[in-house]
Structures are given as structure tokens and as C-alpha cells.
Amino acid sequence: MDVAVEQTIRERIEMEKARTAPPDDAIAVPLIPATRYTNPDFFELEMQQIFHRNWLFAGHESEWAEPGAYQLFTRSGAPIVIVRGQDNVLRAFYNSCRHRGAPVTRDVCGVAKRLTCQYHSWSYDTQGKLKAVPDSRSFVDLDTDDLALVPVRCEVWQGWVFVNEDSEADSLVNFLGPICEQMLDINGPGMRRVGRQIHRVEANWKLMVDAFLEVYHIRTVHPDNAALLYDDQSVTVSMLPNGHSRLTTEKREELRDFPMVSDQYDNPSVGLLWRQTSTSFGIFPNLVVPMDTGAFTFLSMWPVDQRTTELELNWFAPEWQGDEVPEEHLQRLELFDTVMAQDKANMAPIQASVESPGAQPFQIGWHERLIHHFQRAVDLSIGPDLLPAGTAVSTALDSYVER
């Protein structure tokens, strides 16, 4: 991480711990309409304008370990297949045969030289080109060059794979902006998958994202784990471009320099700041990455419907020897499960309350402003002119975005 950025974060931590009133530059955070979490029209706009038009996390490049390796990706609502070509390039296509629309693979993952439709056996190579058409004699003027699989944007940054259905979208690197430099310390190319956990939560996906953009709740919801480790009075946040964010909370003094990972599985590329704090990055629209020196997770909040979310935790760690996942990493997953159980128990009742006649616009504090920043990015991604009446958030915090 840039020395100046690290110094700024440390200075802000000290200022946060010392203050007894809102900072001089703080303003009252404008209200957030509760109907954003319940309006079915708003939800449909989110699915079309956000999840079909933004970069979505799909995995780590090591999961496509060899040419011909493929995986299905359906989280945006569209069937997509991501495949490593024989030229070693990762590409994505709609999983739809150009003949009559059947899937070119029904397997969740695998390795193949060809993707072959199981309806009429049209066959495509790993670069999406149509290679074989049974009974081609019956097709007049068949132009196979014009019948390749329909591509989907797929780009890799530091080993992390993202897809985007918007062919006109900015590049992944430009979209991520300063996060590209600030997350370099994790050494993405040297990572390997540890495991995956999926939790179904009866709450709107934005309520789930909101919960990971503040630590105000940890003394109440996580008194026996996170609250013991982190000083919530030290939290410092940054509103970054495109709805992204950074949140840093200092570890309590007595635990600040206590090693949380054994030397054997420690990530040597991680600097001192990340070791002495919990620093997480919010990547719009639905990804939160709490950095750590050992196994750590990419948390994705995937909407199922307007009141149901699948929270997907993809765990990674620095490369290790052998096929078996180290027990130390598995213990980290088990520990985090206790935190997730507390969050799950908290979220469903919140959704019920938000849906009740007594629900009022949310009054959040300055230390929770990343929530407003995220919600404002939702509005911008949908398009302000398309928002249902009474659902928009204010533009008042736009000038606080750190360019």
C-alpha cells in the first residue's frame, strides 16, 4: 500500500479514538427510505440495471487450472459459462447454443475440449467458435463463422475473475480504481481456494451489504467474538469512486501485535497495517473483502428475491503444499460460522420490521456513512430517472468521495 495512504489511515484512527463529538467536516447523513428494501419495482430495476451491468465476482483464476476447464456462473440471473481456452485465456459466454438456445453444458464444472449442446450436438471450441453441426447438409447457406457463442465480458485482475454482461462497461481495472493499488498487498496471484460457504438469509440483499459496511453493531450482535478483538471507536472509512469503500478498525491494544496465523500459513506480502487492523474493502455492487494474513473470504450478497439473499463466502489462502486443506484454514471457517450465525439471526427480524407499517426512513450516523454511499451508487447504477417515487437517496455526500 502507498505510504501516504497508510499514514492517512493511521492518523484518522487516532483522530477517531480521540474525538468526543462528530468531526468538524461531518454533516447529518440524509435519511434512507425504507421502501428501497421492500419495493418490488425497485428490486426488478436492481436486477436489470445493476446485476446485468456491473462487474460481478466469479472466482479465482486457479479454479480454471487447465485449458478446457469450465464453470457455470448463474448469479446474475443469466446462464453463463466461463472457460479457459486452449490459448490459456479465460473467456465467458452465454450458455446458449446458437441453434435453438439449449445449454452447451449442463454440468456445473468440468474439463472439455469442446462444449457440446445435448439437444442436437452442435459443438463449440473453448474460444466459443462453432466447430461441428450434425446433418449440416440440411442447412442452407450455413455460416458457422457467424454462429459463435455470444460472449460475455470476462476480465482478471490480480488473479480475481469478474464477469459483466454490459459490453459497453468500463474495464475492470478502471472500475475498481484505487482498490487496485490498495489491495495489492494480498498478492492475489499467489492465492488458492480453501472452501465455500453459502447461507440463505431472509433479508433484502442491500440490508446484508449494509451490515458489512459498519462496525457499530459488533458490541450488540457480536459481543463474544468481534467485539473482543476490535475497537469500534477507532473505525475510519473512505468513500471511494463507483460505490466502492474501505473500512479500517484497529485491533484492541492487547491483541494488536498478537499473531493470528501461524508462521507456516502466514501471508508474507501483507504489511503491518493490515496485521494491526481489520481492513475490508467494499466492491460495488455486492462484494466485501475483509483482508487477513491467512485464510480470508470474499463475501458476495446474491439476491434471490426482494426479501431473500444468498450470502456466499469464498475462502482463499496463500498457496500451500499438497491437496489437503490445512486444518488451520478450516478452523478459520468454523470460527467465522459463529459470527455468521449471529448475523443471520439478526437480519430476518430486521427485514420483517422494515416491511411493517411502522417502518420509517433510516437515520444513520456519520460513522455509518458508507451505507449511504453504497445506496447512492445503487441509485446511480439504476439511473435516477428510473427510480420509483420516494425511493431515492440524497446527493449530499457526493463531495466526500475520495478521488
Short mmCIF file of C-alpha atoms in Angstrom, two decimals:
data_model
loop_
_atom_site.label_atom_id
_atom_site.label_comp_id
_atom_site.label_asym_id
_atom_site.label_seq_id
_atom_site.Cartn_x
_atom_site.Cartn_y
_atom_site.Cartn_z
CA MET A 1 0.00 0.00 0.00
CA ASP A 2 1.11 3.54 -0.71
CA VAL A 3 2.96 5.01 2.29
CA ALA A 4 0.89 8.22 2.21
CA VAL A 5 -2.40 6.27 2.25
CA GLU A 6 -1.24 4.16 5.17
CA GLN A 7 -0.17 7.24 7.10
CA THR A 8 -3.54 8.89 6.45
CA ILE A 9 -5.37 5.82 7.76
CA ARG A 10 -3.28 5.71 10.93
CA GLU A 11 -3.82 9.41 11.57
CA ARG A 12 -7.57 9.02 11.10
CA ILE A 13 -7.63 6.11 13.53
CA GLU A 14 -6.06 8.27 16.22
CA MET A 15 -8.47 11.11 15.49
CA GLU A 16 -11.44 8.76 15.73
CA LYS A 17 -10.32 7.37 19.07
CA ALA A 18 -9.81 10.86 20.47
CA ARG A 19 -12.97 12.61 19.34
CA THR A 20 -15.94 13.18 21.66
CA ALA A 21 -18.25 14.74 19.05
CA PRO A 22 -18.77 14.44 15.29
CA PRO A 23 -15.76 15.61 13.24
CA ASP A 24 -15.75 19.22 12.09
CA ASP A 25 -16.37 18.24 8.46
CA ALA A 26 -19.25 15.86 9.26
CA ILE A 27 -22.82 16.56 8.22
CA ALA A 28 -26.08 14.92 9.21
CA VAL A 29 -26.36 11.89 6.93
CA PRO A 30 -29.60 12.23 4.92
CA LEU A 31 -32.38 9.74 5.57
CA ILE A 32 -32.53 6.45 3.63
CA PRO A 33 -36.08 5.48 2.57
CA ALA A 34 -37.06 2.09 3.98
CA THR A 35 -39.09 1.33 0.84
CA ARG A 36 -35.81 0.70 -1.01
CA TYR A 37 -35.70 -2.65 0.78
CA THR A 38 -39.29 -3.67 0.08
CA ASN A 39 -40.48 -2.15 -3.21
CA PRO A 40 -40.81 -4.91 -5.86
CA ASP A 41 -40.36 -2.43 -8.72
CA PHE A 42 -37.12 -1.23 -7.14
CA PHE A 43 -35.91 -4.83 -6.91
CA GLU A 44 -36.64 -5.51 -10.58
CA LEU A 45 -34.68 -2.40 -11.54
CA GLU A 46 -31.75 -3.60 -9.43
CA MET A 47 -31.67 -6.95 -11.19
CA GLN A 48 -31.73 -5.38 -14.65
CA GLN A 49 -29.66 -2.25 -14.13
CA ILE A 50 -27.17 -3.45 -11.51
CA PHE A 51 -26.62 -7.19 -11.73
CA HIS A 52 -26.69 -7.26 -15.55
CA ARG A 53 -24.49 -4.17 -15.94
CA ASN A 54 -21.74 -4.31 -13.32
CA TRP A 55 -18.62 -6.36 -12.68
CA LEU A 56 -19.51 -9.40 -10.56
CA PHE A 57 -17.02 -11.60 -8.73
CA ALA A 58 -16.84 -15.12 -10.18
CA GLY A 59 -13.79 -16.71 -8.55
CA HIS A 60 -10.02 -17.07 -8.69
CA GLU A 61 -8.18 -17.93 -11.89
CA SER A 62 -6.66 -21.03 -10.25
CA GLU A 63 -10.14 -22.59 -10.31
CA TRP A 64 -9.74 -22.88 -14.09
CA ALA A 65 -6.43 -24.69 -13.77
CA GLU A 66 -6.01 -26.03 -17.30
CA PRO A 67 -7.16 -25.39 -20.86
CA GLY A 68 -10.71 -26.62 -21.29
CA ALA A 69 -11.64 -26.09 -17.61
CA TYR A 70 -15.07 -24.50 -17.33
CA GLN A 71 -17.58 -23.43 -14.67
CA LEU A 72 -21.15 -22.22 -14.84
CA PHE A 73 -21.99 -18.80 -13.42
CA THR A 74 -25.68 -18.01 -12.94
CA ARG A 75 -25.65 -15.41 -10.17
CA SER A 76 -26.66 -12.51 -12.42
CA GLY A 77 -29.79 -14.41 -13.43
CA ALA A 78 -28.41 -15.33 -16.85
CA PRO A 79 -26.73 -18.68 -17.65
CA ILE A 80 -23.04 -18.02 -18.28
CA VAL A 81 -20.16 -20.44 -18.79
CA ILE A 82 -16.61 -19.34 -18.00
CA VAL A 83 -13.96 -21.41 -19.79
CA ARG A 84 -10.19 -21.39 -20.15
CA GLY A 85 -9.34 -21.62 -23.84
CA GLN A 86 -6.66 -23.76 -25.39
CA ASP A 87 -4.74 -20.47 -25.70
CA ASN A 88 -4.92 -20.24 -21.85
CA VAL A 89 -7.21 -17.17 -21.92
CA LEU A 90 -10.28 -17.08 -19.66
CA ARG A 91 -13.47 -16.21 -21.53
CA ALA A 92 -17.17 -16.14 -20.72
CA PHE A 93 -20.16 -16.90 -22.95
CA TYR A 94 -23.88 -17.22 -22.55
CA ASN A 95 -24.61 -20.91 -22.06
CA SER A 96 -26.92 -20.94 -25.04
CA CYS A 97 -26.48 -22.85 -28.29
CA ARG A 98 -26.92 -20.77 -31.43
CA HIS A 99 -29.19 -23.44 -32.92
CA ARG A 100 -32.24 -23.42 -30.65
CA GLY A 101 -30.97 -21.97 -27.39
CA ALA A 102 -30.27 -25.11 -25.36
CA PRO A 103 -27.32 -25.06 -22.93
CA VAL A 104 -23.95 -26.11 -24.32
CA THR A 105 -23.15 -27.69 -20.96
CA ARG A 106 -25.37 -28.83 -18.13
CA ASP A 107 -22.52 -29.65 -15.77
CA VAL A 108 -21.62 -27.12 -13.10
CA CYS A 109 -17.93 -27.56 -13.88
CA GLY A 110 -15.59 -29.81 -15.79
CA VAL A 111 -12.84 -30.03 -18.40
CA ALA A 112 -13.58 -30.45 -22.11
CA LYS A 113 -12.05 -29.77 -25.49
CA ARG A 114 -15.49 -28.94 -26.86
CA LEU A 115 -18.73 -27.56 -25.40
CA THR A 116 -21.43 -29.67 -27.00
CA CYS A 117 -25.14 -28.98 -26.86
CA GLN A 118 -27.00 -32.05 -25.59
CA TYR A 119 -30.09 -31.26 -27.63
CA HIS A 120 -28.76 -31.58 -31.20
CA SER A 121 -24.98 -31.86 -30.60
CA TRP A 122 -23.82 -28.58 -32.08
CA SER A 123 -20.26 -28.28 -30.80
CA TYR A 124 -18.10 -25.27 -29.90
CA ASP A 125 -14.41 -24.98 -29.11
CA THR A 126 -13.13 -23.34 -25.93
CA GLN A 127 -12.90 -20.00 -27.72
CA GLY A 128 -16.63 -20.12 -28.49
CA LYS A 129 -16.34 -20.91 -32.21
CA LEU A 130 -18.85 -23.28 -33.77
CA LYS A 131 -16.94 -26.38 -34.90
CA ALA A 132 -19.47 -29.09 -35.69
CA VAL A 133 -23.08 -29.21 -36.92
CA PRO A 134 -24.64 -32.67 -37.36
CA ASP A 135 -26.53 -33.03 -40.66
CA SER A 136 -25.16 -29.75 -41.93
CA ARG A 137 -26.43 -30.79 -45.37
CA SER A 138 -29.90 -29.69 -44.29
CA PHE A 139 -28.93 -26.07 -43.56
CA VAL A 140 -28.90 -23.69 -46.50
CA ASP A 141 -26.01 -21.19 -46.59
CA LEU A 142 -24.94 -22.03 -43.03
CA ASP A 143 -22.26 -19.56 -41.94
CA THR A 144 -20.52 -21.19 -38.96
CA ASP A 145 -18.24 -18.17 -38.53
CA ASP A 146 -21.31 -16.11 -37.69
CA LEU A 147 -22.67 -18.62 -35.17
CA ALA A 148 -20.16 -18.47 -32.34
CA LEU A 149 -21.34 -18.46 -28.74
CA VAL A 150 -22.40 -15.00 -27.58
CA PRO A 151 -19.57 -13.56 -25.47
CA VAL A 152 -19.83 -12.00 -22.01
CA ARG A 153 -17.18 -9.65 -20.67
CA CYS A 154 -14.66 -11.54 -18.51
CA GLU A 155 -11.60 -9.88 -17.03
CA VAL A 156 -8.99 -10.87 -14.47
CA TRP A 157 -7.26 -8.58 -12.01
CA GLN A 158 -4.57 -9.97 -9.70
CA GLY A 159 -5.95 -13.47 -10.19
CA TRP A 160 -9.55 -12.46 -9.32
CA VAL A 161 -12.09 -13.22 -12.05
CA PHE A 162 -15.06 -10.95 -12.77
CA VAL A 163 -17.79 -11.00 -15.41
CA ASN A 164 -20.01 -8.24 -16.75
CA GLU A 165 -22.92 -8.57 -19.19
CA ASP A 166 -22.63 -4.93 -20.27
CA SER A 167 -20.48 -4.87 -23.41
CA GLU A 168 -20.10 -1.10 -23.07
CA ALA A 169 -18.93 -1.12 -19.45
CA ASP A 170 -15.62 0.39 -18.41
CA SER A 171 -12.71 -2.01 -17.93
CA LEU A 172 -12.49 -3.88 -14.63
CA VAL A 173 -9.32 -2.04 -13.61
CA ASN A 174 -10.85 1.36 -14.29
CA PHE A 175 -13.99 0.33 -12.43
CA LEU A 176 -12.02 -0.76 -9.34
CA GLY A 177 -9.95 2.44 -9.34
CA PRO A 178 -7.83 2.94 -6.19
CA ILE A 179 -8.76 -0.51 -4.88
CA CYS A 180 -6.36 -1.96 -7.45
CA GLU A 181 -3.41 -0.40 -5.66
CA GLN A 182 -4.71 -0.72 -2.11
CA MET A 183 -5.46 -4.46 -2.33
CA LEU A 184 -2.15 -5.41 -3.94
CA ASP A 185 -0.68 -6.46 -0.58
CA ILE A 186 -2.84 -9.57 -0.55
CA ASN A 187 -0.90 -10.96 -3.56
CA GLY A 188 -3.88 -12.32 -5.45
CA PRO A 189 -1.93 -14.45 -7.96
CA GLY A 190 -0.48 -16.47 -5.05
CA MET A 191 -3.89 -17.43 -3.64
CA ARG A 192 -5.68 -20.77 -3.66
CA ARG A 193 -9.28 -21.68 -2.83
CA VAL A 194 -9.87 -23.03 0.69
CA GLY A 195 -13.61 -23.59 0.53
CA ARG A 196 -17.06 -22.12 0.06
CA GLN A 197 -19.91 -21.48 2.49
CA ILE A 198 -23.42 -20.43 1.46
CA HIS A 199 -26.03 -19.08 3.87
CA ARG A 200 -29.59 -18.29 2.85
CA VAL A 201 -30.83 -15.25 4.75
CA GLU A 202 -34.39 -13.93 4.83
CA ALA A 203 -33.45 -10.33 4.17
CA ASN A 204 -33.06 -7.97 1.23
CA TRP A 205 -29.57 -8.09 -0.32
CA LYS A 206 -28.95 -4.41 0.45
CA LEU A 207 -29.63 -4.96 4.15
CA MET A 208 -26.90 -7.59 4.02
CA VAL A 209 -24.42 -5.28 2.30
CA ASP A 210 -25.26 -2.51 4.79
CA ALA A 211 -24.33 -4.79 7.69
CA PHE A 212 -20.79 -5.25 6.37
CA LEU A 213 -20.22 -1.52 5.84
CA GLU A 214 -20.19 -0.60 9.54
CA VAL A 215 -18.96 -1.97 12.87
CA TYR A 216 -21.44 -0.04 15.01
CA HIS A 217 -23.32 -3.30 15.63
CA ILE A 218 -20.49 -5.51 16.86
CA ARG A 219 -20.87 -4.78 20.60
CA THR A 220 -24.54 -5.77 20.39
CA VAL A 221 -24.53 -8.57 17.82
CA HIS A 222 -21.01 -9.99 18.27
CA PRO A 223 -20.15 -9.41 21.95
CA ASP A 224 -18.30 -12.69 22.37
CA ASN A 225 -16.09 -12.58 19.25
CA ALA A 226 -15.57 -9.50 17.06
CA ALA A 227 -16.20 -7.03 19.90
CA LEU A 228 -13.44 -8.64 21.96
CA LEU A 229 -10.91 -8.22 19.16
CA TYR A 230 -11.72 -4.85 17.59
CA ASP A 231 -12.02 -1.31 18.98
CA ASP A 232 -15.13 0.04 17.27
CA GLN A 233 -14.24 3.56 18.43
CA SER A 234 -11.27 3.55 16.06
CA VAL A 235 -13.18 2.91 12.83
CA THR A 236 -12.13 5.02 9.87
CA VAL A 237 -13.79 4.81 6.47
CA SER A 238 -13.23 6.04 2.94
CA MET A 239 -15.88 6.55 0.29
CA LEU A 240 -14.17 5.54 -2.97
CA PRO A 241 -15.34 6.08 -6.58
CA ASN A 242 -18.02 3.90 -8.21
CA GLY A 243 -19.63 2.97 -4.89
CA HIS A 244 -16.53 1.20 -3.53
CA SER A 245 -15.27 1.74 0.00
CA ARG A 246 -12.63 0.95 2.60
CA LEU A 247 -13.29 0.36 6.31
CA THR A 248 -10.50 0.01 8.87
CA THR A 249 -10.91 -0.87 12.55
CA GLU A 250 -7.94 -1.17 14.89
CA LYS A 251 -7.45 -4.28 16.97
CA ARG A 252 -7.55 -3.76 20.71
CA GLU A 253 -4.16 -2.75 22.11
CA GLU A 254 -3.55 -6.00 23.99
CA LEU A 255 -4.15 -8.02 20.79
CA ARG A 256 -2.81 -5.64 18.17
CA ASP A 257 0.50 -7.42 17.62
CA PHE A 258 -0.62 -10.90 18.62
CA PRO A 259 -0.13 -13.27 15.64
CA MET A 260 -3.48 -14.65 14.45
CA VAL A 261 -1.89 -17.03 11.93
CA SER A 262 0.97 -19.48 12.29
CA ASP A 263 4.25 -18.70 10.55
CA GLN A 264 3.69 -21.67 8.25
CA TYR A 265 0.48 -20.26 6.75
CA ASP A 266 1.13 -16.53 7.11
CA ASN A 267 0.96 -14.33 4.03
CA PRO A 268 4.34 -12.54 3.98
CA SER A 269 3.16 -9.92 1.48
CA VAL A 270 0.69 -8.41 3.97
CA GLY A 271 2.01 -5.26 5.63
CA LEU A 272 1.88 -4.16 9.25
CA LEU A 273 -1.26 -2.02 8.91
CA TRP A 274 -3.39 -4.98 7.80
CA ARG A 275 -1.97 -7.05 10.67
CA GLN A 276 -2.86 -4.48 13.32
CA THR A 277 -6.35 -3.75 11.99
CA SER A 278 -9.35 -5.29 10.34
CA THR A 279 -9.48 -3.66 6.93
CA SER A 280 -12.21 -4.56 4.49
CA PHE A 281 -12.94 -3.34 1.00
CA GLY A 282 -16.47 -2.93 -0.33
CA ILE A 283 -16.60 -3.53 -4.08
CA PHE A 284 -19.85 -2.41 -5.69
CA PRO A 285 -22.38 -3.84 -6.04
CA ASN A 286 -22.33 -6.82 -3.66
CA LEU A 287 -18.80 -7.83 -2.63
CA VAL A 288 -16.97 -7.26 0.67
CA VAL A 289 -13.39 -8.42 1.21
CA PRO A 290 -12.07 -8.41 4.80
CA MET A 291 -8.31 -8.74 4.35
CA ASP A 292 -6.28 -11.02 6.60
CA THR A 293 -2.84 -12.58 6.87
CA GLY A 294 -4.05 -16.17 6.49
CA ALA A 295 -7.30 -17.56 5.11
CA PHE A 296 -9.73 -14.78 4.23
CA THR A 297 -13.04 -14.52 2.44
CA PHE A 298 -14.73 -12.80 -0.46
CA LEU A 299 -18.32 -12.24 0.75
CA SER A 300 -20.92 -11.88 -2.00
CA MET A 301 -24.54 -10.97 -1.34
CA TRP A 302 -26.67 -12.51 -4.11
CA PRO A 303 -30.36 -11.54 -4.32
CA VAL A 304 -32.79 -14.46 -4.63
CA ASP A 305 -35.87 -12.28 -4.42
CA GLN A 306 -36.63 -8.93 -2.80
CA ARG A 307 -36.59 -10.42 0.72
CA THR A 308 -34.16 -13.34 0.36
CA THR A 309 -30.37 -13.31 -0.11
CA GLU A 310 -27.74 -15.97 -0.51
CA LEU A 311 -24.60 -14.94 1.33
CA GLU A 312 -21.71 -16.69 -0.40
CA LEU A 313 -18.33 -16.84 1.31
CA ASN A 314 -15.46 -17.88 -0.94
CA TRP A 315 -12.35 -18.54 1.13
CA PHE A 316 -8.80 -18.21 -0.13
CA ALA A 317 -5.32 -18.51 1.36
CA PRO A 318 -1.71 -18.36 0.19
CA GLU A 319 -0.65 -21.42 -1.81
CA TRP A 320 0.24 -24.46 0.32
CA GLN A 321 1.79 -27.83 -0.43
CA GLY A 322 -0.40 -30.84 -1.17
CA ASP A 323 -4.08 -31.32 -1.95
CA GLU A 324 -5.45 -31.37 1.59
CA VAL A 325 -6.65 -28.07 3.03
CA PRO A 326 -4.66 -27.20 6.18
CA GLU A 327 -6.62 -27.62 9.40
CA GLU A 328 -5.73 -24.08 10.43
CA HIS A 329 -7.67 -22.71 7.46
CA LEU A 330 -10.67 -24.93 8.16
CA GLN A 331 -10.73 -23.72 11.76
CA ARG A 332 -10.94 -20.15 10.46
CA LEU A 333 -14.06 -21.10 8.50
CA GLU A 334 -15.62 -22.68 11.60
CA LEU A 335 -14.87 -19.60 13.70
CA PHE A 336 -16.43 -17.31 11.12
CA ASP A 337 -19.51 -19.52 11.08
CA THR A 338 -20.27 -18.40 14.63
CA VAL A 339 -20.16 -14.77 13.52
CA MET A 340 -22.41 -15.53 10.54
CA ALA A 341 -24.91 -17.33 12.77
CA GLN A 342 -25.28 -14.17 14.84
CA ASP A 343 -25.72 -12.03 11.71
CA LYS A 344 -28.29 -14.43 10.24
CA ALA A 345 -30.31 -14.40 13.46
CA ASN A 346 -30.29 -10.60 13.33
CA MET A 347 -31.24 -10.00 9.70
CA ALA A 348 -34.59 -11.78 9.23
CA PRO A 349 -36.29 -9.86 12.07
CA ILE A 350 -34.93 -6.62 10.60
CA GLN A 351 -36.49 -7.43 7.24
CA ALA A 352 -39.83 -8.11 8.92
CA SER A 353 -39.64 -4.78 10.73
CA VAL A 354 -38.69 -2.91 7.58
CA GLU A 355 -41.75 -4.39 5.86
CA SER A 356 -44.08 -3.34 8.69
CA PRO A 357 -46.35 -0.24 8.67
CA GLY A 358 -44.12 1.23 11.36
CA ALA A 359 -41.01 1.33 9.15
CA GLN A 360 -39.61 4.84 8.78
CA PRO A 361 -36.64 6.21 6.80
CA PHE A 362 -33.30 5.16 8.30
CA GLN A 363 -31.42 7.76 10.35
CA ILE A 364 -27.79 6.65 10.25
CA GLY A 365 -24.72 8.22 11.83
CA TRP A 366 -21.60 9.73 10.32
CA HIS A 367 -19.64 6.58 11.21
CA GLU A 368 -22.17 4.59 9.10
CA ARG A 369 -21.94 6.83 6.05
CA LEU A 370 -20.60 4.05 3.82
CA ILE A 371 -24.17 2.72 3.81
CA HIS A 372 -25.43 5.96 2.27
CA HIS A 373 -22.51 5.92 -0.17
CA PHE A 374 -23.43 2.40 -1.27
CA GLN A 375 -27.11 3.26 -1.59
CA ARG A 376 -26.27 6.32 -3.66
CA ALA A 377 -24.26 4.08 -6.02
CA VAL A 378 -27.33 1.86 -6.34
CA ASP A 379 -29.33 4.89 -7.49
CA LEU A 380 -26.66 5.92 -9.99
CA SER A 381 -26.42 2.40 -11.40
CA ILE A 382 -30.19 2.14 -11.83
CA GLY A 383 -30.47 5.65 -13.23
CA PRO A 384 -32.08 8.44 -11.17
CA ASP A 385 -34.84 8.93 -13.77
CA LEU A 386 -35.95 5.30 -13.39
CA LEU A 387 -36.27 5.23 -9.60
CA PRO A 388 -39.76 4.71 -8.16
CA ALA A 389 -41.14 7.81 -6.46
CA GLY A 390 -39.87 8.37 -2.93
CA THR A 391 -37.03 5.83 -3.06
CA ALA A 392 -34.00 7.97 -4.00
CA VAL A 393 -31.27 8.92 -1.53
CA SER A 394 -29.73 12.37 -1.31
CA THR A 395 -26.73 13.62 -3.27
CA ALA A 396 -25.44 15.45 -0.18
CA LEU A 397 -22.46 13.12 0.42
CA ASP A 398 -21.19 13.08 -3.18
CA SER A 399 -18.46 15.60 -2.45
CA TYR A 400 -16.98 13.31 0.23
CA VAL A 401 -15.96 10.65 -2.30
CA GLU A 402 -12.14 10.38 -2.32
CA ARG A 403 -10.98 10.58 -5.92
#
